[in-house]
PDB file of C-alpha atoms in Angstrom:
ATOM      1  CA  MET A  38      77.670  92.987 117.973  1.00 96.00           C
ATOM      2  CA  ARG A  39      76.847  94.526 121.308  1.00 98.00           C
ATOM      3  CA  VAL A  40      77.222  98.188 122.220  1.00 98.00           C
ATOM      4  CA  GLY A  41      77.310  99.923 125.586  1.00 98.00           C
ATOM      5  CA  SER A  42      76.349 103.588 125.310  1.00 98.00           C
ATOM      6  CA  LEU A  43      77.577 106.267 127.734  1.00 97.00           C
ATOM      7  CA  PHE A  44      76.470 109.917 127.772  1.00 96.00           C
ATOM      8  CA  SER A  45      73.703 108.646 125.512  1.00 97.00           C
ATOM      9  CA  GLY A  46      71.695 111.880 125.322  1.00 96.00           C
ATOM     10  CA  ILE A  47      68.639 111.330 123.158  1.00 98.00           C
ATOM     11  CA  GLY A  48      70.335 108.468 121.334  1.00 98.00           C
ATOM     12  CA  GLY A  49      71.924 110.060 118.277  1.00 98.00           C
ATOM     13  CA  ILE A  50      75.016 107.839 118.337  1.00 98.00           C
ATOM     14  CA  ASP A  51      72.849 104.851 119.254  1.00 98.00           C
ATOM     15  CA  THR A  52      70.506 105.503 116.325  1.00 98.00           C
ATOM     16  CA  ALA A  53      73.485 105.408 113.966  1.00 98.00           C
ATOM     17  CA  PHE A  54      74.927 102.216 115.466  1.00 98.00           C
ATOM     18  CA  VAL A  55      71.543 100.465 115.325  1.00 98.00           C
ATOM     19  CA  GLN A  56      71.241 101.461 111.659  1.00 98.00           C
ATOM     20  CA  SER A  57      74.664  99.852 111.104  1.00 98.00           C
ATOM     21  CA  GLY A  58      73.560  96.556 112.621  1.00 98.00           C
ATOM     22  CA  PHE A  59      74.695  96.842 116.246  1.00 98.00           C
ATOM     23  CA  ASP A  60      72.602  95.972 119.295  1.00 98.00           C
ATOM     24  CA  ILE A  61      72.522  98.529 122.138  1.00 98.00           C
ATOM     25  CA  VAL A  62      72.522  96.415 125.313  1.00 98.00           C
ATOM     26  CA  PHE A  63      72.740  99.261 127.813  1.00 98.00           C
ATOM     27  CA  ALA A  64      72.727 103.042 127.827  1.00 98.00           C
ATOM     28  CA  ASN A  65      73.442 105.636 130.491  1.00 97.00           C
ATOM     29  CA  GLU A  66      72.195 109.213 130.664  1.00 97.00           C
ATOM     30  CA  PHE A  67      71.690 111.690 133.515  1.00 94.00           C
ATOM     31  CA  ASP A  68      69.404 114.375 132.035  1.00 95.00           C
ATOM     32  CA  LYS A  69      65.755 113.628 132.843  1.00 97.00           C
ATOM     33  CA  ASP A  70      64.246 114.996 129.616  1.00 98.00           C
ATOM     34  CA  ALA A  71      66.898 113.374 127.442  1.00 97.00           C
ATOM     35  CA  CYS A  72      66.085 110.064 129.136  1.00 98.00           C
ATOM     36  CA  ALA A  73      62.401 110.569 128.342  1.00 98.00           C
ATOM     37  CA  THR A  74      63.241 111.097 124.665  1.00 98.00           C
ATOM     38  CA  TYR A  75      65.590 108.119 124.670  1.00 98.00           C
ATOM     39  CA  ARG A  76      62.978 105.782 126.166  1.00 98.00           C
ATOM     40  CA  LYS A  77      60.405 106.964 123.650  1.00 98.00           C
ATOM     41  CA  ASN A  78      62.645 105.877 120.791  1.00 98.00           C
ATOM     42  CA  PHE A  79      64.492 102.924 122.355  1.00 98.00           C
ATOM     43  CA  PRO A  80      61.786 101.272 124.462  1.00 97.00           C
ATOM     44  CA  SER A  81      63.557  97.906 124.634  1.00 96.00           C
ATOM     45  CA  THR A  82      67.019  99.216 125.577  1.00 97.00           C
ATOM     46  CA  ASN A  83      68.129  99.055 129.197  1.00 97.00           C
ATOM     47  CA  LEU A  84      68.579 102.775 129.939  1.00 98.00           C
ATOM     48  CA  ILE A  85      70.194 103.453 133.300  1.00 98.00           C
ATOM     49  CA  GLU A  86      69.219 106.956 134.401  1.00 97.00           C
ATOM     50  CA  CYS A  87      71.916 108.141 136.796  1.00 95.00           C
ATOM     51  CA  ASP A  88      75.130 110.117 137.142  1.00 94.00           C
ATOM     52  CA  ILE A  89      77.835 108.107 135.363  1.00 94.00           C
ATOM     53  CA  ARG A  90      79.932 108.303 138.532  1.00 93.00           C
ATOM     54  CA  LYS A  91      77.331 106.087 140.211  1.00 95.00           C
ATOM     55  CA  LEU A  92      77.262 103.538 137.406  1.00 95.00           C
ATOM     56  CA  GLU A  93      78.432 100.156 138.705  1.00 96.00           C
ATOM     57  CA  ALA A  94      80.574  98.795 135.888  1.00 96.00           C
ATOM     58  CA  ASN A  95      80.687  95.240 137.216  1.00 96.00           C
ATOM     59  CA  LEU A  96      76.893  95.005 136.920  1.00 96.00           C
ATOM     60  CA  LEU A  97      76.845  96.010 133.259  1.00 97.00           C
ATOM     61  CA  PRO A  98      76.662  93.369 130.502  1.00 97.00           C
ATOM     62  CA  ASP A  99      79.726  92.718 128.372  1.00 97.00           C
ATOM     63  CA  VAL A 100      79.955  94.663 125.122  1.00 98.00           C
ATOM     64  CA  ASP A 101      82.005  94.647 121.941  1.00 98.00           C
ATOM     65  CA  VAL A 102      81.953  98.426 121.540  1.00 98.00           C
ATOM     66  CA  LEU A 103      81.742 101.231 124.090  1.00 98.00           C
ATOM     67  CA  THR A 104      80.487 104.569 122.754  1.00 98.00           C
ATOM     68  CA  ALA A 105      80.403 107.995 124.387  1.00 96.00           C
ATOM     69  CA  GLY A 106      79.585 111.510 123.266  1.00 90.00           C
ATOM     70  CA  PHE A 107      81.078 112.895 126.452  1.00 85.00           C
ATOM     71  CA  PRO A 108      80.426 116.485 127.624  1.00 77.00           C
ATOM     72  CA  CYS A 109      81.866 118.968 125.164  1.00 55.00           C
ATOM     73  CA  GLN A 110      81.358 122.281 127.002  1.00 55.00           C
ATOM     74  CA  PRO A 111      84.739 122.152 128.813  1.00 46.00           C
ATOM     75  CA  PHE A 112      86.540 121.961 125.459  1.00 46.00           C
ATOM     76  CA  SER A 113      84.334 124.071 123.192  1.00 43.00           C
ATOM     77  CA  ILE A 114      85.555 127.400 121.826  1.00 43.00           C
ATOM     78  CA  CYS A 115      82.086 128.694 122.740  1.00 47.00           C
ATOM     79  CA  GLY A 116      82.675 127.963 126.438  1.00 45.00           C
ATOM     80  CA  LYS A 117      85.283 128.834 129.052  1.00 51.00           C
ATOM     81  CA  GLN A 118      87.572 126.026 127.849  1.00 45.00           C
ATOM     82  CA  LEU A 119      88.415 124.857 131.360  1.00 45.00           C
ATOM     83  CA  GLY A 120      88.937 121.326 130.079  1.00 41.00           C
ATOM     84  CA  PHE A 121      89.837 118.927 132.867  1.00 46.00           C
ATOM     85  CA  GLY A 122      89.572 121.887 135.239  1.00 49.00           C
ATOM     86  CA  ASP A 123      85.830 121.667 134.638  1.00 45.00           C
ATOM     87  CA  GLU A 124      84.065 118.894 136.563  1.00 52.00           C
ATOM     88  CA  ARG A 125      82.339 117.849 133.331  1.00 47.00           C
ATOM     89  CA  GLY A 126      85.707 117.474 131.607  1.00 49.00           C
ATOM     90  CA  ASN A 127      86.811 114.984 134.227  1.00 75.00           C
ATOM     91  CA  LEU A 128      83.882 112.740 133.326  1.00 86.00           C
ATOM     92  CA  PHE A 129      86.051 111.414 130.499  1.00 88.00           C
ATOM     93  CA  PHE A 130      87.879 109.342 133.108  1.00 91.00           C
ATOM     94  CA  GLU A 131      84.585 107.644 133.980  1.00 93.00           C
ATOM     95  CA  ILE A 132      84.577 106.211 130.458  1.00 94.00           C
ATOM     96  CA  MET A 133      88.010 104.778 131.174  1.00 94.00           C
ATOM     97  CA  ARG A 134      86.819 103.382 134.518  1.00 96.00           C
ATOM     98  CA  ILE A 135      84.065 101.450 132.769  1.00 96.00           C
ATOM     99  CA  ALA A 136      86.380 100.394 129.933  1.00 97.00           C
ATOM    100  CA  ASP A 137      88.782  98.958 132.530  1.00 97.00           C
ATOM    101  CA  VAL A 138      86.050  96.602 133.722  1.00 97.00           C
ATOM    102  CA  LYS A 139      84.287  95.748 130.456  1.00 97.00           C
ATOM    103  CA  ARG A 140      87.366  95.719 128.161  1.00 97.00           C
ATOM    104  CA  PRO A 141      85.432  96.265 124.925  1.00 97.00           C
ATOM    105  CA  ASN A 142      87.154  95.440 121.653  1.00 97.00           C
ATOM    106  CA  ALA A 143      86.533  98.971 120.405  1.00 97.00           C
ATOM    107  CA  ILE A 144      85.772 102.412 121.809  1.00 97.00           C
ATOM    108  CA  PHE A 145      84.117 105.209 119.833  1.00 97.00           C
ATOM    109  CA  LEU A 146      84.210 108.775 121.175  1.00 96.00           C
ATOM    110  CA  GLU A 147      82.715 112.021 119.855  1.00 94.00           C
ATOM    111  CA  ASN A 148      83.427 115.586 120.935  1.00 91.00           C
ATOM    112  CA  VAL A 149      83.878 119.111 119.613  1.00 83.00           C
ATOM    113  CA  ALA A 150      86.503 119.922 116.995  1.00 85.00           C
ATOM    114  CA  ASN A 151      88.431 122.064 119.486  1.00 83.00           C
ATOM    115  CA  LEU A 152      89.194 118.978 121.584  1.00 86.00           C
ATOM    116  CA  VAL A 153      92.384 118.350 119.587  1.00 84.00           C
ATOM    117  CA  LYS A 154      93.630 121.936 120.067  1.00 82.00           C
ATOM    118  CA  HIS A 155      92.467 122.587 123.626  1.00 74.00           C
ATOM    119  CA  ASP A 156      95.257 123.655 125.987  1.00 74.00           C
ATOM    120  CA  ASN A 157      97.748 123.540 123.100  1.00 81.00           C
ATOM    121  CA  GLY A 158      96.999 119.885 122.484  1.00 81.00           C
ATOM    122  CA  ARG A 159      97.700 118.743 126.038  1.00 84.00           C
ATOM    123  CA  THR A 160      94.094 117.725 126.698  1.00 84.00           C
ATOM    124  CA  PHE A 161      93.993 115.529 123.606  1.00 89.00           C
ATOM    125  CA  ASN A 162      97.353 113.994 124.524  1.00 89.00           C
ATOM    126  CA  ILE A 163      95.944 113.013 127.915  1.00 88.00           C
ATOM    127  CA  ILE A 164      92.942 111.350 126.272  1.00 90.00           C
ATOM    128  CA  CYS A 165      95.156 109.471 123.804  1.00 91.00           C
ATOM    129  CA  ASN A 166      97.581 108.422 126.536  1.00 90.00           C
ATOM    130  CA  GLU A 167      94.733 107.068 128.675  1.00 92.00           C
ATOM    131  CA  LEU A 168      93.663 104.874 125.750  1.00 95.00           C
ATOM    132  CA  LEU A 169      97.240 103.846 124.949  1.00 95.00           C
ATOM    133  CA  LYS A 170      97.854 102.871 128.582  1.00 94.00           C
ATOM    134  CA  ARG A 171      94.994 100.423 128.184  1.00 95.00           C
ATOM    135  CA  LYS A 172      96.577  98.936 125.043  1.00 96.00           C
ATOM    136  CA  TYR A 173      94.130 100.516 122.615  1.00 96.00           C
ATOM    137  CA  ASN A 174      95.280 101.530 119.146  1.00 95.00           C
ATOM    138  CA  ILE A 175      93.914 104.943 118.193  1.00 94.00           C
ATOM    139  CA  SER A 176      92.808 106.787 115.112  1.00 94.00           C
ATOM    140  CA  TYR A 177      90.944 110.072 115.016  1.00 94.00           C
ATOM    141  CA  LYS A 178      89.478 112.490 112.534  1.00 93.00           C
ATOM    142  CA  VAL A 179      88.032 116.008 112.689  1.00 93.00           C
ATOM    143  CA  THR A 180      85.205 116.261 110.189  1.00 93.00           C
ATOM    144  CA  ASP A 181      82.510 118.689 109.116  1.00 95.00           C
ATOM    145  CA  ALA A 182      79.052 117.179 108.578  1.00 94.00           C
ATOM    146  CA  CYS A 183      78.610 119.100 105.325  1.00 93.00           C
ATOM    147  CA  ASP A 184      81.440 117.005 103.883  1.00 91.00           C
ATOM    148  CA  TYR A 185      79.210 113.948 104.338  1.00 89.00           C
ATOM    149  CA  ASP A 186      76.032 115.050 102.567  1.00 87.00           C
ATOM    150  CA  ILE A 187      74.461 116.819 105.556  1.00 93.00           C
ATOM    151  CA  PRO A 188      73.335 120.433 104.906  1.00 95.00           C
ATOM    152  CA  GLN A 189      74.830 121.662 108.184  1.00 96.00           C
ATOM    153  CA  HIS A 190      78.284 122.865 109.218  1.00 96.00           C
ATOM    154  CA  ARG A 191      79.030 120.765 112.294  1.00 95.00           C
ATOM    155  CA  THR A 192      82.696 120.081 112.903  1.00 94.00           C
ATOM    156  CA  ARG A 193      83.423 117.332 115.398  1.00 94.00           C
ATOM    157  CA  THR A 194      86.290 115.115 116.569  1.00 93.00           C
ATOM    158  CA  TYR A 195      85.731 111.361 116.251  1.00 95.00           C
ATOM    159  CA  ILE A 196      88.077 108.935 117.996  1.00 95.00           C
ATOM    160  CA  THR A 197      88.050 105.242 117.144  1.00 96.00           C
ATOM    161  CA  ALA A 198      90.166 102.878 119.244  1.00 96.00           C
ATOM    162  CA  PHE A 199      90.671  99.127 118.779  1.00 96.00           C
ATOM    163  CA  LYS A 200      92.386  96.604 121.024  1.00 94.00           C
ATOM    164  CA  SER A 201      93.597  94.893 117.868  1.00 91.00           C
ATOM    165  CA  GLY A 202      96.299  96.647 115.878  1.00 89.00           C
ATOM    166  CA  ILE A 203      95.249  94.598 112.856  1.00 92.00           C
ATOM    167  CA  GLN A 204      91.718  95.960 113.133  1.00 93.00           C
ATOM    168  CA  LEU A 205      93.034  99.507 113.378  1.00 91.00           C
ATOM    169  CA  ASN A 206      95.001  98.967 110.180  1.00 92.00           C
ATOM    170  CA  THR A 207      91.901  97.553 108.501  1.00 93.00           C
ATOM    171  CA  PHE A 208      89.655 100.402 109.618  1.00 94.00           C
ATOM    172  CA  ARG A 209      89.047 103.103 107.025  1.00 92.00           C
ATOM    173  CA  PHE A 210      87.690 106.543 107.716  1.00 90.00           C
ATOM    174  CA  PRO A 211      84.534 107.355 105.775  1.00 86.00           C
ATOM    175  CA  GLU A 212      85.301 109.089 102.512  1.00 86.00           C
ATOM    176  CA  LYS A 213      84.006 112.604 102.063  1.00 86.00           C
ATOM    177  CA  ARG A 214      80.944 113.098  99.925  1.00 82.00           C
ATOM    178  CA  ALA A 215      80.269 116.803  99.605  1.00 74.00           C
ATOM    179  CA  SER A 216      76.676 117.662 100.412  1.00 73.00           C
ATOM    180  CA  GLN A 217      74.380 117.678  97.411  1.00 85.00           C
ATOM    181  CA  ARG A 218      71.441 118.523  99.645  1.00 91.00           C
ATOM    182  CA  ARG A 219      70.570 121.979 100.879  1.00 95.00           C
ATOM    183  CA  ILE A 220      68.548 123.348 103.776  1.00 96.00           C
ATOM    184  CA  LEU A 221      65.356 123.520 101.719  1.00 96.00           C
ATOM    185  CA  ASP A 222      65.678 119.831 100.879  1.00 95.00           C
ATOM    186  CA  VAL A 223      65.078 119.288 104.590  1.00 94.00           C
ATOM    187  CA  ILE A 224      62.816 122.214 105.506  1.00 96.00           C
ATOM    188  CA  ASP A 225      59.598 122.586 103.530  1.00 95.00           C
ATOM    189  CA  ILE A 226      58.800 126.256 102.936  1.00 95.00           C
ATOM    190  CA  ASN A 227      55.808 125.486 100.724  1.00 95.00           C
ATOM    191  CA  SER A 228      53.681 123.951 103.479  1.00 95.00           C
ATOM    192  CA  LYS A 229      52.300 125.950 106.388  1.00 97.00           C
ATOM    193  CA  ALA A 230      53.833 125.159 109.759  1.00 97.00           C
ATOM    194  CA  GLU A 231      52.052 125.370 113.095  1.00 97.00           C
ATOM    195  CA  GLU A 232      50.901 128.910 113.780  1.00 97.00           C
ATOM    196  CA  LYS A 233      52.917 129.159 117.009  1.00 97.00           C
ATOM    197  CA  TYR A 234      56.195 129.231 115.075  1.00 97.00           C
ATOM    198  CA  TYR A 235      55.353 132.373 113.061  1.00 98.00           C
ATOM    199  CA  LEU A 236      56.427 135.821 114.194  1.00 97.00           C
ATOM    200  CA  GLU A 237      53.846 138.558 114.548  1.00 97.00           C
ATOM    201  CA  LYS A 238      54.462 141.163 111.870  1.00 96.00           C
ATOM    202  CA  SER A 239      54.411 143.882 114.501  1.00 96.00           C
ATOM    203  CA  SER A 240      57.148 142.211 116.595  1.00 96.00           C
ATOM    204  CA  PHE A 241      60.687 143.553 116.897  1.00 95.00           C
ATOM    205  CA  ASN A 242      62.222 140.293 115.646  1.00 95.00           C
ATOM    206  CA  TYR A 243      60.001 140.250 112.562  1.00 97.00           C
ATOM    207  CA  GLN A 244      60.895 143.822 111.689  1.00 97.00           C
ATOM    208  CA  LYS A 245      64.602 143.078 112.062  1.00 97.00           C
ATOM    209  CA  LEU A 246      64.423 139.898 110.020  1.00 97.00           C
ATOM    210  CA  VAL A 247      62.216 141.195 107.227  1.00 96.00           C
ATOM    211  CA  ARG A 248      64.816 143.893 106.556  1.00 96.00           C
ATOM    212  CA  THR A 249      67.644 141.359 106.646  1.00 96.00           C
ATOM    213  CA  ILE A 250      66.261 138.432 104.666  1.00 97.00           C
ATOM    214  CA  LYS A 251      67.337 138.867 101.056  1.00 95.00           C
ATOM    215  CA  ASP A 252      67.907 135.220 100.173  1.00 96.00           C
ATOM    216  CA  GLU A 253      64.963 132.961 100.984  1.00 95.00           C
ATOM    217  CA  ASN A 254      67.042 129.828 100.401  1.00 96.00           C
ATOM    218  CA  GLN A 255      68.926 130.462 103.651  1.00 97.00           C
ATOM    219  CA  ILE A 256      68.067 130.318 107.343  1.00 97.00           C
ATOM    220  CA  TYR A 257      68.801 133.080 109.840  1.00 97.00           C
ATOM    221  CA  ARG A 258      69.326 133.500 113.567  1.00 96.00           C
ATOM    222  CA  PHE A 259      70.111 136.186 116.082  1.00 95.00           C
ATOM    223  CA  SER A 260      73.613 136.073 117.524  1.00 91.00           C
ATOM    224  CA  ASP A 261      75.854 138.195 119.717  1.00 87.00           C
ATOM    225  CA  TYR A 262      77.039 139.879 116.524  1.00 87.00           C
ATOM    226  CA  GLY A 263      73.708 140.595 114.890  1.00 92.00           C
ATOM    227  CA  ILE A 264      71.718 138.399 112.536  1.00 96.00           C
ATOM    228  CA  GLN A 265      73.602 135.416 111.151  1.00 95.00           C
ATOM    229  CA  MET A 266      72.753 133.961 107.736  1.00 97.00           C
ATOM    230  CA  SER A 267      73.596 130.520 106.420  1.00 97.00           C
ATOM    231  CA  LYS A 268      75.659 130.314 103.236  1.00 95.00           C
ATOM    232  CA  ASP A 269      75.215 128.268 100.084  1.00 95.00           C
ATOM    233  CA  GLY A 270      72.160 126.559 101.531  1.00 96.00           C
ATOM    234  CA  ILE A 271      74.243 124.913 104.289  1.00 96.00           C
ATOM    235  CA  SER A 272      73.066 125.571 107.838  1.00 97.00           C
ATOM    236  CA  PHE A 273      75.298 126.976 110.551  1.00 96.00           C
ATOM    237  CA  THR A 274      75.866 124.696 113.551  1.00 95.00           C
ATOM    238  CA  LEU A 275      72.742 124.058 115.602  1.00 96.00           C
ATOM    239  CA  LYS A 276      73.534 124.868 119.242  1.00 93.00           C
ATOM    240  CA  ALA A 277      72.125 123.770 122.574  1.00 91.00           C
ATOM    241  CA  ASN A 278      71.475 127.407 123.523  1.00 93.00           C
ATOM    242  CA  MET A 279      68.400 127.210 121.285  1.00 95.00           C
ATOM    243  CA  GLY A 280      66.713 125.864 124.405  1.00 91.00           C
ATOM    244  CA  THR A 281      67.838 128.756 126.614  1.00 91.00           C
ATOM    245  CA  TRP A 282      67.467 131.740 124.286  1.00 89.00           C
ATOM    246  CA  PRO A 283      64.392 131.409 122.057  1.00 84.00           C
ATOM    247  CA  ASN A 284      65.714 133.777 119.398  1.00 86.00           C
ATOM    248  CA  ARG A 285      68.752 131.530 118.893  1.00 92.00           C
ATOM    249  CA  VAL A 286      66.458 129.071 117.134  1.00 96.00           C
ATOM    250  CA  PRO A 287      66.947 129.546 113.372  1.00 97.00           C
ATOM    251  CA  TYR A 288      64.299 131.359 111.354  1.00 98.00           C
ATOM    252  CA  VAL A 289      63.150 130.755 107.799  1.00 98.00           C
ATOM    253  CA  LYS A 290      60.962 132.769 105.463  1.00 97.00           C
ATOM    254  CA  ASP A 291      58.301 130.583 103.904  1.00 96.00           C
ATOM    255  CA  LYS A 292      55.240 131.302 101.774  1.00 94.00           C
ATOM    256  CA  TYR A 293      53.239 132.259 104.872  1.00 97.00           C
ATOM    257  CA  GLY A 294      55.608 134.473 106.842  1.00 97.00           C
ATOM    258  CA  ILE A 295      58.768 134.332 108.936  1.00 98.00           C
ATOM    259  CA  ARG A 296      58.952 131.520 111.445  1.00 98.00           C
ATOM    260  CA  LYS A 297      61.213 129.474 113.649  1.00 97.00           C
ATOM    261  CA  ILE A 298      62.136 126.072 112.385  1.00 97.00           C
ATOM    262  CA  SER A 299      60.496 123.392 114.508  1.00 97.00           C
ATOM    263  CA  PRO A 300      62.270 120.867 116.741  1.00 97.00           C
ATOM    264  CA  LYS A 301      61.347 118.186 114.199  1.00 97.00           C
ATOM    265  CA  GLU A 302      63.072 120.224 111.476  1.00 97.00           C
ATOM    266  CA  CYS A 303      66.125 120.597 113.729  1.00 97.00           C
ATOM    267  CA  LEU A 304      66.236 116.810 114.025  1.00 97.00           C
ATOM    268  CA  ALA A 305      65.997 116.575 110.244  1.00 96.00           C
ATOM    269  CA  LEU A 306      69.014 118.896 109.904  1.00 96.00           C
ATOM    270  CA  GLN A 307      70.829 116.458 112.202  1.00 97.00           C
ATOM    271  CA  GLY A 308      69.887 113.589 109.913  1.00 95.00           C
ATOM    272  CA  PHE A 309      67.528 111.769 112.285  1.00 97.00           C
ATOM    273  CA  PRO A 310      64.994 109.397 110.707  1.00 96.00           C
ATOM    274  CA  ASN A 311      61.409 110.602 110.359  1.00 95.00           C
ATOM    275  CA  ASN A 312      60.144 108.070 112.895  1.00 97.00           C
ATOM    276  CA  PHE A 313      62.254 109.597 115.699  1.00 98.00           C
ATOM    277  CA  VAL A 314      59.837 111.456 117.971  1.00 97.00           C
ATOM    278  CA  PHE A 315      59.838 113.585 121.105  1.00 98.00           C
ATOM    279  CA  PRO A 316      57.843 112.698 124.223  1.00 97.00           C
ATOM    280  CA  ASN A 317      55.707 115.183 126.145  1.00 97.00           C
ATOM    281  CA  ILE A 318      58.457 117.590 127.221  1.00 98.00           C
ATOM    282  CA  SER A 319      58.874 121.349 126.827  1.00 97.00           C
ATOM    283  CA  GLU A 320      59.863 122.710 123.419  1.00 96.00           C
ATOM    284  CA  ALA A 321      62.784 124.480 125.076  1.00 96.00           C
ATOM    285  CA  SER A 322      64.097 121.070 126.094  1.00 97.00           C
ATOM    286  CA  MET A 323      63.491 119.707 122.591  1.00 98.00           C
ATOM    287  CA  TYR A 324      65.564 122.487 121.043  1.00 97.00           C
ATOM    288  CA  LYS A 325      68.327 121.974 123.602  1.00 96.00           C
ATOM    289  CA  GLN A 326      68.408 118.272 122.820  1.00 97.00           C
ATOM    290  CA  CYS A 327      68.616 118.962 119.083  1.00 97.00           C
ATOM    291  CA  GLY A 328      71.648 121.188 119.635  1.00 95.00           C
ATOM    292  CA  ASN A 329      73.332 118.687 121.937  1.00 93.00           C
ATOM    293  CA  THR A 330      73.075 115.628 119.737  1.00 96.00           C
ATOM    294  CA  VAL A 331      75.052 114.365 116.741  1.00 96.00           C
ATOM    295  CA  CYS A 332      74.596 114.214 112.978  1.00 96.00           C
ATOM    296  CA  VAL A 333      73.319 110.659 112.702  1.00 97.00           C
ATOM    297  CA  PRO A 334      74.417 109.907 109.104  1.00 95.00           C
ATOM    298  CA  VAL A 335      77.994 110.981 109.858  1.00 95.00           C
ATOM    299  CA  VAL A 336      78.206 108.689 112.894  1.00 96.00           C
ATOM    300  CA  LYS A 337      76.598 105.899 110.857  1.00 97.00           C
ATOM    301  CA  MET A 338      79.438 106.081 108.343  1.00 95.00           C
ATOM    302  CA  PHE A 339      81.898 105.514 111.191  1.00 96.00           C
ATOM    303  CA  ALA A 340      79.691 102.782 112.665  1.00 97.00           C
ATOM    304  CA  ASP A 341      79.505 101.047 109.268  1.00 96.00           C
ATOM    305  CA  GLU A 342      83.304 100.971 109.064  1.00 96.00           C
ATOM    306  CA  ILE A 343      83.641  99.748 112.668  1.00 97.00           C
ATOM    307  CA  PHE A 344      81.150  96.960 111.985  1.00 97.00           C
ATOM    308  CA  LYS A 345      82.948  95.975 108.781  1.00 96.00           C
ATOM    309  CA  THR A 346      86.321  96.021 110.556  1.00 95.00           C
ATOM    310  CA  MET A 347      85.177  93.933 113.520  1.00 95.00           C
ATOM    311  CA  ALA A 348      83.210  91.492 111.405  1.00 92.00           C
ATOM    312  CA  GLY A 349      86.293  91.237 109.204  1.00 79.00           C
TER     313      GLY A 349
END
């Protein structure tokens, strides 16, 4: 089954759909560095690097499923919550423009958990009504990644829409499977990391952290409210601001000192496969991309159910 991918980022959703047996026939992304990462990992996929508003829908191949992790900042509780008053919020309607032309059998959307509550639910009603106007049958779920065996709290809204009401009734949301894994199942504190990630013992951040770190099974980061610690071995949500503010990258205490976790370890906390790699871009951009992407295994569970439903 063929997938068209919008707001593809580095390909988190696409990775999950490929793992579930789908074929990504086109992808669209605007960010230059994200495109570089995408091409590195999906060399045979037709990636169209442009603003989605310039994407010519009639030139795109037909697809069975249209996916989109559309911009979340307008709806996030961490942002200004301008919603459709934010230019990025209005990009949702570009998904509908392309759906009008391609008429996929299913649409899969991902966004922040706050999407369903934004503007007292009016924003989510608009999104649902736009899908209903196009004769799509909708189901949605707000889930936390740690409920699906990922050692990270990452609560997101997933919307699955089918043209067929029968398929919607057949579709089943993935069942929760509380995480048995913990942060240190993903991050190795017994092996030495690259020297550049370690804090100098004389540095301000080291002195602050060494006084704070009492539990070496957790990770830590600086926040607006002081130093934040993970709980029960489950990471807090990785954020895109890791690429803007270096001290927002989580820290861990290993056998050799106190260090930042690497971009590769961030990808691991998002459930990416080991063979997913970054191209030659700045580490700041790598961290930003890690915070902007999805938890791959969670999306794969949805993709598995979509595949099963459509193959029916």
